[in-house]
Short mmCIF file of C-alpha atoms in Angstrom, two decimals:
data_model
loop_
_atom_site.label_atom_id
_atom_site.label_comp_id
_atom_site.label_asym_id
_atom_site.label_seq_id
_atom_site.Cartn_x
_atom_site.Cartn_y
_atom_site.Cartn_z
CA MET A 1 70.45 64.08 132.76
CA THR A 2 70.46 60.47 131.62
CA THR A 3 72.05 57.51 133.29
CA THR A 4 73.67 54.56 131.54
CA ALA A 5 74.18 52.29 134.51
CA LEU A 6 70.74 51.89 136.05
CA PRO A 7 69.24 48.76 137.56
CA ALA A 8 67.33 46.53 135.17
CA GLU A 9 63.52 46.40 135.19
CA MET A 10 63.41 43.03 136.94
CA ALA A 11 66.67 42.97 138.84
CA LEU A 12 66.97 45.74 141.38
CA ARG A 13 66.08 43.33 144.10
CA ARG A 14 65.42 39.68 143.60
CA MET A 15 61.86 40.63 144.48
CA GLY A 16 61.91 44.25 143.28
CA THR A 17 61.79 46.45 140.19
CA THR A 18 63.60 49.45 138.73
CA GLU A 19 64.52 50.79 135.37
CA SER A 20 67.84 50.45 133.64
CA THR A 21 69.38 51.31 130.31
CA PRO A 22 73.05 50.60 129.69
CA MET A 23 74.34 53.20 127.32
CA SER A 24 77.30 54.19 125.25
CA SER A 25 80.90 53.18 125.81
CA THR A 26 84.16 54.74 124.75
CA ASN A 27 87.74 53.64 124.87
CA ILE A 28 90.92 55.61 124.40
CA SER A 29 94.63 55.21 124.76
CA PRO A 30 96.42 57.11 127.47
CA LEU A 31 98.71 59.18 125.32
CA ASP A 32 100.44 60.81 128.24
CA SER A 33 103.06 63.51 127.88
CA PRO A 34 105.69 63.26 125.13
CA ARG A 35 108.06 62.28 127.92
CA SER A 36 107.48 58.92 129.49
CA SER A 37 105.86 58.97 132.89
CA PRO A 38 104.58 56.33 135.29
CA SER A 39 101.04 56.95 134.11
CA SER A 40 101.80 56.60 130.41
CA THR A 41 101.17 53.58 128.24
CA SER A 42 102.42 53.39 124.68
CA LEU A 43 99.81 53.46 121.93
CA SER A 44 101.71 50.83 119.93
CA SER A 45 101.78 48.34 122.80
CA LEU A 46 98.09 48.81 123.48
CA ALA A 47 97.23 48.50 119.81
CA SER A 48 99.18 45.24 119.60
CA GLU A 49 97.25 44.05 122.63
CA ASP A 50 94.01 44.69 120.78
CA ALA A 51 95.37 42.78 117.80
CA LEU A 52 96.14 39.76 119.98
CA GLU A 53 92.66 39.98 121.42
CA GLN A 54 91.13 39.79 117.94
CA LYS A 55 93.15 36.62 117.12
CA LYS A 56 91.62 34.64 119.98
CA PRO A 57 89.53 31.70 118.77
CA VAL A 58 85.79 32.26 118.67
CA LEU A 59 83.98 30.03 121.15
CA GLU A 60 80.31 29.55 121.80
CA LYS A 61 79.37 32.36 124.16
CA LYS A 62 76.85 32.67 126.95
CA GLN A 63 75.19 36.05 127.19
CA LEU A 64 76.85 38.08 129.94
CA VAL A 65 74.77 40.15 132.34
CA ASP A 66 75.87 42.58 135.04
CA THR A 67 74.77 42.57 138.67
CA TYR A 68 71.56 44.40 137.78
CA GLY A 69 70.71 41.75 135.18
CA ASN A 70 71.44 44.06 132.25
CA THR A 71 73.00 42.61 129.14
CA PHE A 72 76.76 43.18 129.07
CA GLU A 73 79.03 43.00 126.06
CA ILE A 74 82.82 43.06 126.11
CA PRO A 75 84.14 46.27 124.45
CA ASP A 76 84.83 45.74 120.76
CA TYR A 77 86.66 48.94 119.74
CA THR A 78 90.36 49.74 119.86
CA ILE A 79 92.57 52.29 121.53
CA LYS A 80 93.18 53.88 118.15
CA ASP A 81 89.43 54.32 117.63
CA ILE A 82 89.28 56.30 120.86
CA HIS A 83 92.30 58.43 120.08
CA ASP A 84 91.15 59.26 116.57
CA ALA A 85 87.76 60.46 117.84
CA ILE A 86 89.17 63.16 120.11
CA PRO A 87 89.74 66.63 118.62
CA LYS A 88 93.45 67.50 118.63
CA ARG A 89 92.81 70.72 120.53
CA CYS A 90 91.77 68.67 123.55
CA PHE A 91 95.40 67.59 124.01
CA ASP A 92 96.62 71.20 124.41
CA ARG A 93 98.06 71.85 127.89
CA SER A 94 98.55 75.37 129.12
CA ALA A 95 100.92 76.11 132.00
CA ALA A 96 99.29 79.52 132.48
CA THR A 97 95.83 77.97 132.77
CA GLY A 98 97.06 75.32 135.18
CA LEU A 99 98.84 77.86 137.37
CA TYR A 100 95.75 80.06 137.38
CA TYR A 101 93.68 77.24 138.87
CA VAL A 102 96.36 76.44 141.45
CA ALA A 103 96.46 80.12 142.46
CA ARG A 104 92.66 80.23 142.58
CA ASP A 105 92.47 77.26 144.93
CA ILE A 106 95.26 78.54 147.19
CA VAL A 107 93.68 81.99 147.37
CA SER A 108 90.33 80.35 148.22
CA LEU A 109 91.96 78.43 151.08
CA ALA A 110 93.81 81.50 152.37
CA THR A 111 90.78 83.80 152.13
CA THR A 112 88.55 81.37 153.99
CA PHE A 113 91.18 81.00 156.71
CA TYR A 114 91.53 84.77 157.07
CA LEU A 115 87.78 85.50 157.15
CA PHE A 116 87.01 82.91 159.80
CA ASN A 117 89.93 83.88 162.02
CA ARG A 118 89.08 87.53 161.64
CA PHE A 119 85.31 87.42 162.11
CA VAL A 120 84.37 84.13 163.83
CA THR A 121 85.72 84.97 167.29
CA PRO A 122 84.17 85.19 170.78
CA GLU A 123 84.02 88.97 170.36
CA THR A 124 82.12 88.92 167.08
CA VAL A 125 80.13 85.69 167.65
CA PRO A 126 79.44 85.41 171.40
CA SER A 127 77.25 82.30 171.08
CA THR A 128 79.45 79.24 171.58
CA PRO A 129 77.14 76.80 169.71
CA LEU A 130 76.85 79.19 166.77
CA ARG A 131 80.59 79.76 166.71
CA ALA A 132 81.22 76.01 166.80
CA GLY A 133 78.79 75.52 163.95
CA LEU A 134 80.51 78.16 161.85
CA TRP A 135 83.91 76.61 162.47
CA PHE A 136 82.50 73.23 161.43
CA LEU A 137 81.37 74.92 158.23
CA TYR A 138 84.94 76.18 157.86
CA THR A 139 86.31 72.63 157.94
CA VAL A 140 83.81 71.53 155.28
CA VAL A 141 84.59 74.43 152.94
CA GLN A 142 88.35 74.05 153.37
CA GLY A 143 87.98 70.35 152.68
CA LEU A 144 86.36 71.15 149.35
CA PHE A 145 89.05 73.65 148.35
CA GLY A 146 91.76 71.27 149.56
CA THR A 147 90.33 68.47 147.44
CA GLY A 148 90.43 70.76 144.41
CA LEU A 149 94.12 71.44 145.03
CA TRP A 150 94.68 67.69 145.40
CA VAL A 151 93.08 67.13 142.01
CA LEU A 152 95.37 69.70 140.38
CA ALA A 153 98.40 67.90 141.82
CA HIS A 154 96.89 64.73 140.37
CA GLU A 155 96.88 66.49 136.99
CA CYS A 156 100.57 67.20 137.50
CA GLY A 157 101.22 63.52 138.16
CA HIS A 158 99.67 62.64 134.81
CA GLN A 159 101.63 65.39 133.02
CA SER A 160 98.36 67.02 131.93
CA PHE A 161 99.09 70.21 133.86
CA SER A 162 101.53 71.63 131.30
CA LYS A 163 103.99 70.53 128.63
CA SER A 164 106.89 70.87 131.07
CA LYS A 165 107.62 67.77 133.13
CA VAL A 166 109.78 69.84 135.49
CA LEU A 167 106.95 72.33 136.12
CA ASN A 168 104.42 69.52 136.51
CA ASP A 169 106.46 67.65 139.08
CA THR A 170 107.49 70.78 140.95
CA VAL A 171 103.92 72.05 141.33
CA GLY A 172 102.66 68.54 142.09
CA TRP A 173 105.31 67.96 144.77
CA PHE A 174 104.56 71.24 146.55
CA CYS A 175 100.77 70.86 146.41
CA HIS A 176 100.65 67.21 147.40
CA SER A 177 103.27 67.60 150.12
CA ALA A 178 101.18 70.41 151.64
CA LEU A 179 98.29 67.91 151.80
CA LEU A 180 100.49 65.16 153.31
CA VAL A 181 100.54 63.15 150.09
CA PRO A 182 103.84 61.53 148.99
CA TYR A 183 103.76 62.95 145.46
CA PHE A 184 106.19 60.77 143.49
CA SER A 185 105.34 57.64 145.48
CA TRP A 186 101.67 58.11 144.73
CA LYS A 187 102.39 59.09 141.12
CA ILE A 188 104.18 55.81 140.44
CA SER A 189 101.59 53.55 142.07
CA HIS A 190 98.76 55.53 140.50
CA GLY A 191 100.36 55.13 137.09
CA LYS A 192 100.28 51.36 137.61
CA HIS A 193 96.58 51.65 138.44
CA HIS A 194 95.99 53.30 135.08
CA LYS A 195 97.92 50.59 133.28
CA ALA A 196 95.91 47.80 134.90
CA THR A 197 92.44 49.17 135.65
CA GLY A 198 89.96 46.37 136.25
CA HIS A 199 92.72 43.70 136.42
CA MET A 200 92.09 41.36 139.34
CA GLU A 201 95.80 40.76 139.99
CA ARG A 202 97.50 44.02 139.00
CA ASP A 203 95.16 46.93 139.70
CA MET A 204 96.22 49.25 142.51
CA VAL A 205 92.98 50.59 143.99
CA PHE A 206 89.67 49.06 145.03
CA VAL A 207 90.48 45.61 143.71
CA PRO A 208 87.38 43.66 144.75
CA SER A 209 87.55 40.45 146.75
CA THR A 210 86.69 37.13 145.20
CA ARG A 211 83.97 35.16 146.93
CA GLN A 212 86.55 33.08 148.80
CA GLU A 213 88.55 36.13 149.86
CA TRP A 214 85.46 37.95 151.09
CA ALA A 215 84.32 34.97 153.15
CA THR A 216 87.80 34.52 154.64
CA ARG A 217 88.08 38.20 155.56
CA LYS A 218 84.70 38.07 157.28
CA GLY A 219 85.61 34.90 159.16
CA TYR A 220 83.19 32.59 157.35
CA LEU A 221 83.66 29.31 155.55
CA LEU A 222 82.84 29.62 151.87
CA HIS A 223 79.79 27.35 152.03
CA GLN A 224 78.37 29.44 154.86
CA LEU A 225 77.66 32.37 152.54
CA ASP A 226 74.52 30.62 151.28
CA GLU A 227 73.27 30.44 154.86
CA LEU A 228 73.93 34.02 155.96
CA THR A 229 71.20 36.57 156.43
CA GLU A 230 71.33 40.11 155.06
CA GLU A 231 73.89 42.47 156.56
CA THR A 232 72.35 45.00 158.91
CA PRO A 233 72.33 48.67 157.90
CA LEU A 234 74.39 49.37 161.04
CA ASN A 235 77.11 47.02 159.84
CA THR A 236 77.10 48.66 156.41
CA ALA A 237 77.30 52.10 158.00
CA TYR A 238 80.24 51.06 160.16
CA THR A 239 82.11 49.68 157.14
CA LEU A 240 81.41 52.80 155.10
CA ILE A 241 82.46 55.23 157.85
CA SER A 242 85.65 53.25 158.51
CA GLN A 243 86.48 53.37 154.81
CA GLN A 244 85.83 57.09 154.53
CA LEU A 245 87.84 58.08 157.61
CA GLY A 246 90.73 55.66 157.38
CA GLY A 247 90.80 54.46 153.78
CA TRP A 248 93.35 56.94 152.42
CA PRO A 249 95.96 56.70 155.25
CA MET A 250 95.57 52.91 155.28
CA TYR A 251 96.15 52.81 151.53
CA LEU A 252 99.38 54.75 151.89
CA LEU A 253 100.54 52.75 154.92
CA THR A 254 99.45 49.23 153.99
CA ASN A 255 98.23 49.25 150.35
CA VAL A 256 94.74 48.30 151.46
CA THR A 257 92.37 47.83 148.46
CA GLY A 258 95.41 47.36 146.18
CA HIS A 259 96.41 44.01 144.67
CA ASN A 260 98.34 41.59 146.89
CA LYS A 261 100.35 39.74 144.24
CA HIS A 262 103.71 41.31 145.04
CA GLU A 263 105.77 38.16 144.57
CA VAL A 264 105.67 38.69 140.81
CA GLN A 265 107.44 42.07 141.05
CA ARG A 266 110.12 41.77 138.40
CA GLU A 267 113.04 42.74 140.62
CA GLY A 268 112.05 40.17 143.22
CA ARG A 269 111.38 42.84 145.83
CA GLY A 270 107.93 41.46 146.58
CA VAL A 271 108.93 38.00 147.74
CA GLY A 272 107.53 37.40 151.21
CA LYS A 273 105.77 40.77 151.30
CA GLN A 274 102.05 41.39 151.58
CA ASN A 275 99.55 44.15 152.25
CA GLY A 276 98.93 45.07 155.85
CA PHE A 277 100.89 46.49 158.76
CA GLY A 278 104.35 44.97 158.89
CA GLY A 279 103.97 43.41 155.46
CA GLY A 280 106.57 45.63 153.82
CA VAL A 281 104.14 47.18 151.31
CA ASN A 282 103.64 50.93 151.65
CA HIS A 283 104.17 54.25 149.90
CA PHE A 284 107.09 55.48 152.02
CA ASP A 285 109.77 52.77 151.86
CA PRO A 286 112.03 52.78 148.76
CA ASN A 287 112.24 48.99 149.17
CA SER A 288 108.48 48.53 148.90
CA PRO A 289 107.49 46.16 146.06
CA LEU A 290 105.31 48.96 144.69
CA TYR A 291 108.54 50.43 143.29
CA GLU A 292 111.72 49.51 141.50
CA ALA A 293 115.26 50.27 142.58
CA LYS A 294 115.48 53.20 140.17
CA ASP A 295 112.61 54.92 142.00
CA ALA A 296 114.42 55.18 145.35
CA LYS A 297 115.40 58.85 145.06
CA LEU A 298 111.88 59.85 144.13
CA ILE A 299 110.41 57.97 147.08
CA LEU A 300 112.84 59.71 149.44
CA LEU A 301 112.02 63.09 147.89
CA SER A 302 108.34 62.38 148.53
CA ASP A 303 109.14 61.51 152.15
CA LEU A 304 111.11 64.75 152.49
CA GLY A 305 108.06 66.74 151.42
CA LEU A 306 106.01 65.08 154.15
CA LEU A 307 108.68 65.73 156.78
CA ILE A 308 108.80 69.43 155.87
CA THR A 309 105.02 69.74 156.06
CA GLY A 310 104.94 67.78 159.31
CA ALA A 311 107.57 70.08 160.85
CA ILE A 312 105.59 73.17 159.84
CA LEU A 313 102.39 71.73 161.30
CA PHE A 314 104.16 70.85 164.56
CA TRP A 315 105.46 74.41 164.81
CA VAL A 316 101.96 75.78 164.23
CA GLY A 317 100.60 73.52 166.95
CA LYS A 318 103.30 74.49 169.43
CA THR A 319 102.89 78.18 168.67
CA TYR A 320 99.11 78.55 168.36
CA GLY A 321 97.84 75.46 170.14
CA PHE A 322 97.13 71.97 168.88
CA SER A 323 93.40 72.47 169.20
CA ASN A 324 93.68 75.31 166.70
CA LEU A 325 95.84 73.13 164.50
CA PHE A 326 93.13 70.47 164.52
CA VAL A 327 90.44 72.94 163.43
CA TRP A 328 92.60 74.86 160.97
CA TYR A 329 94.24 71.91 159.21
CA LEU A 330 93.54 68.38 160.51
CA ALA A 331 89.73 68.48 160.31
CA PRO A 332 89.78 69.84 156.72
CA TYR A 333 92.45 67.19 155.96
CA LEU A 334 89.98 64.49 157.06
CA TRP A 335 87.37 65.98 154.73
CA VAL A 336 89.87 65.85 151.86
CA ASN A 337 90.54 62.20 152.65
CA HIS A 338 86.81 61.52 152.69
CA TRP A 339 86.26 63.04 149.26
CA LEU A 340 89.26 61.27 147.73
CA VAL A 341 88.11 57.88 148.93
CA ALA A 342 84.49 58.53 147.94
CA ILE A 343 85.46 59.68 144.46
CA THR A 344 87.81 56.76 143.81
CA PHE A 345 85.45 54.18 145.32
CA LEU A 346 82.54 55.31 143.16
CA GLN A 347 84.66 55.57 140.00
CA HIS A 348 85.48 51.87 140.18
CA THR A 349 82.70 50.25 142.22
CA ASP A 350 79.23 49.90 140.73
CA PRO A 351 76.91 46.95 139.98
CA SER A 352 77.22 47.70 136.26
CA LEU A 353 81.03 47.44 136.18
CA PRO A 354 83.05 44.31 135.35
CA HIS A 355 86.45 43.18 136.55
CA TYR A 356 88.67 40.84 134.58
CA THR A 357 90.92 37.89 135.29
CA PRO A 358 94.42 38.05 133.74
CA THR A 359 93.41 35.83 130.81
CA SER A 360 90.50 38.08 129.79
CA TRP A 361 91.84 41.53 130.66
CA THR A 362 93.07 44.02 128.08
CA TYR A 363 93.78 47.70 128.51
CA THR A 364 90.81 48.61 126.33
CA ARG A 365 88.44 46.54 128.42
CA GLY A 366 89.84 47.68 131.74
CA ALA A 367 89.63 51.37 130.94
CA ALA A 368 85.94 50.94 130.14
CA ALA A 369 85.39 49.36 133.57
CA THR A 370 84.92 52.81 135.12
CA ILE A 371 81.91 55.05 135.50
CA ASP A 372 81.17 58.77 135.31
CA ARG A 373 78.95 60.40 137.91
CA GLU A 374 77.68 63.91 138.60
CA PHE A 375 78.41 66.20 141.56
CA GLY A 376 77.06 69.49 140.28
CA PHE A 377 78.85 72.77 140.94
CA ILE A 378 81.21 71.23 143.49
CA GLY A 379 82.25 68.46 141.13
CA ARG A 380 82.73 70.59 138.05
CA GLN A 381 84.07 73.81 139.58
CA LEU A 382 85.76 72.90 142.86
CA PHE A 383 86.84 69.32 142.04
CA HIS A 384 87.79 70.21 138.45
CA GLY A 385 85.55 67.59 136.81
CA ILE A 386 87.33 64.54 138.19
CA ILE A 387 83.98 62.88 138.96
CA GLU A 388 82.20 63.69 135.70
CA THR A 389 84.89 62.70 133.14
CA HIS A 390 86.69 59.75 134.68
CA VAL A 391 86.06 57.30 131.85
CA LEU A 392 87.93 59.58 129.47
CA HIS A 393 90.68 60.02 132.04
CA HIS A 394 91.37 56.29 131.98
CA TYR A 395 91.77 56.30 128.24
CA VAL A 396 93.77 59.52 127.84
CA SER A 397 95.10 60.83 131.13
CA VAL A 398 97.18 63.55 129.48
CA ILE A 399 94.09 65.60 128.52
CA PRO A 400 93.70 68.52 130.98
CA PHE A 401 90.48 68.75 132.93
CA TYR A 402 89.31 71.91 131.12
CA HIS A 403 89.14 69.97 127.83
CA ALA A 404 87.75 66.79 129.36
CA ASP A 405 84.06 67.46 128.71
CA GLU A 406 84.59 67.93 124.99
CA ALA A 407 86.82 64.88 124.76
CA SER A 408 84.34 62.80 126.76
CA GLU A 409 81.54 63.63 124.35
CA ALA A 410 83.79 62.61 121.47
CA ILE A 411 84.67 59.17 122.85
CA LYS A 412 81.07 58.35 123.76
CA LYS A 413 80.40 58.02 120.04
CA VAL A 414 83.03 55.28 119.88
CA MET A 415 82.20 53.54 123.14
CA GLY A 416 78.46 53.47 122.46
CA ARG A 417 76.77 50.93 124.73
CA HIS A 418 80.02 50.32 126.63
CA TYR A 419 80.09 53.79 128.17
CA ARG A 420 78.90 53.86 131.78
CA SER A 421 77.50 56.83 133.68
CA ASP A 422 75.11 57.36 136.56
CA THR A 423 74.01 60.97 136.95
CA ARG A 424 70.71 60.34 138.72
CA GLY A 425 70.04 62.85 141.46
CA GLY A 426 73.16 64.95 140.90
CA PRO A 427 75.14 65.57 144.11
CA VAL A 428 72.52 63.85 146.28
CA GLY A 429 72.59 60.84 143.98
CA PHE A 430 76.37 60.76 144.22
CA ILE A 431 76.22 60.56 148.01
CA LYS A 432 73.49 57.90 147.89
CA SER A 433 75.65 55.83 145.55
CA MET A 434 78.19 55.37 148.32
CA TRP A 435 75.62 53.50 150.38
CA ASN A 436 74.18 51.61 147.41
CA SER A 437 77.57 50.43 146.16
CA MET A 438 78.57 49.31 149.64
CA ARG A 439 75.40 47.19 149.83
CA TRP A 440 75.47 45.82 146.29
CA CYS A 441 79.20 45.29 145.72
CA GLN A 442 80.74 42.85 148.20
CA TRP A 443 82.68 40.41 146.05
CA VAL A 444 83.03 39.45 142.37
CA GLU A 445 82.53 36.13 140.61
CA PRO A 446 82.05 34.93 137.02
CA LEU A 447 78.64 34.14 135.57
CA GLU A 448 77.66 30.49 135.86
CA GLY A 449 78.08 28.52 132.65
CA THR A 450 80.50 30.91 130.93
CA THR A 451 83.58 29.68 129.08
CA GLY A 452 86.58 31.23 127.36
CA ASP A 453 86.82 35.03 127.53
CA GLU A 454 83.43 35.31 129.19
CA ALA A 455 84.55 33.14 132.11
CA GLY A 456 87.12 35.79 132.95
CA VAL A 457 84.55 38.59 133.24
CA MET A 458 83.52 39.01 136.87
CA PHE A 459 80.66 41.01 138.33
CA PHE A 460 79.72 42.02 141.85
CA ARG A 461 77.55 39.88 144.08
CA ASN A 462 76.32 40.35 147.63
CA ARG A 463 74.58 38.58 150.49
CA ASN A 464 71.92 41.31 150.79
CA GLY A 465 69.44 39.92 148.26
CA LEU A 466 70.27 42.66 145.75
CA GLY A 467 70.59 42.02 142.04
CA LEU A 468 71.54 38.62 140.61
CA PRO A 469 72.09 35.98 143.28
CA PRO A 470 75.53 34.43 143.81
CA ALA A 471 76.24 31.13 142.10
CA LYS A 472 75.06 28.07 144.00
CA LEU A 473 77.93 26.26 145.63
CA GLN A 474 78.38 22.54 145.21
CA LYS A 475 78.42 20.97 148.66
CA ALA A 476 81.31 18.67 149.28
CA ALA A 477 80.36 15.00 149.49
CA SER A 478 80.48 13.61 153.01
CA THR A 479 83.05 10.92 153.77
#
């Protein structure tokens, strides 16, 4: 399979070489369900946004390049172009089909649980190391099936599960609650992510640090970045493992990786609040600035779902032992968290992807700032294609996953060179990308010498000697 986000011939390392060919790009409006939902964005508003973009004065432009050194061009198509390219049948949503996949995933989880509890016992498998290894395999397999169920609840949140909002939200609430996800709370914040993808001040997940923010978080002065040596692989591994194990709970509890500009919340609920423990920004409090006053009942309903699941899990632990509870549920739950964070991280973090300041961002541009990858049978069958068709998903989130491949092919013809994908190595390449993106993508900054729109296009930089070097800082004059 081809890749459209590969390193440039002369830019893999500042002293290295690799091949790269940016490829097609597609853009499409998120025509969500006929009923409004947190993840929907009106076609008329987005079209008017494109019109405003076209009225901007034409300034002398400097050629943009991404972190690899590949030529980058700001998307030049409209939301309507994307929508018109997709066959109408791709918008069809079948409740029966959606329920079939939910039943399939639940049956897969239940069957695996039954088989291991029935046959992987001291009587049938006397060897303790072998038995432990088989139960480890159980946690991995259940984590895959659990992630698939999570993705189907995600479909419900976007109203792509069926035409019925009631059915969507009912199925989504049950499935996400069973996985300790606050369904409506996540649905609302995730909808805001879709409305502001790639926006440096409004996006909700994996908003990259600026150079100043990255230095501050690491405890360095800004000018010291030019003097630092490469990060050790051990440090990178620690950061990656911490993200994979704790990223999802920390996001729910503290809004880590989300924007931290809550003071602009239109109801004034964000004044004095910030990300982090004790900052008042989380997915469980109806007063969180992530939400508006009208959302309070939905936030409480989400919390109720978690309390019910928590009570059931506590009963299981008390009845059958908490060690069994850990193996049966908590270890697979950690695997689900790992896959969710990995998928989301790699959808929005890549050396070929831009981020935009508020003055340069538009919906059309932001939706193209995502990348498709490939995870083979697991990605397409167990994870319902969420990895392979994410670019489309950011343009039209109401299209169900079983029509996403066809729709993706259709929008590639519109996006052309703006479409990003990296399918090198299949599943192994996907895993490797986690390490590569962690090494390459540390902060974002604009290209030196850019003005106007181009000055608001930011690409990743790093202190590891990979790709284009960071801009040279002007040293302050001594007094």
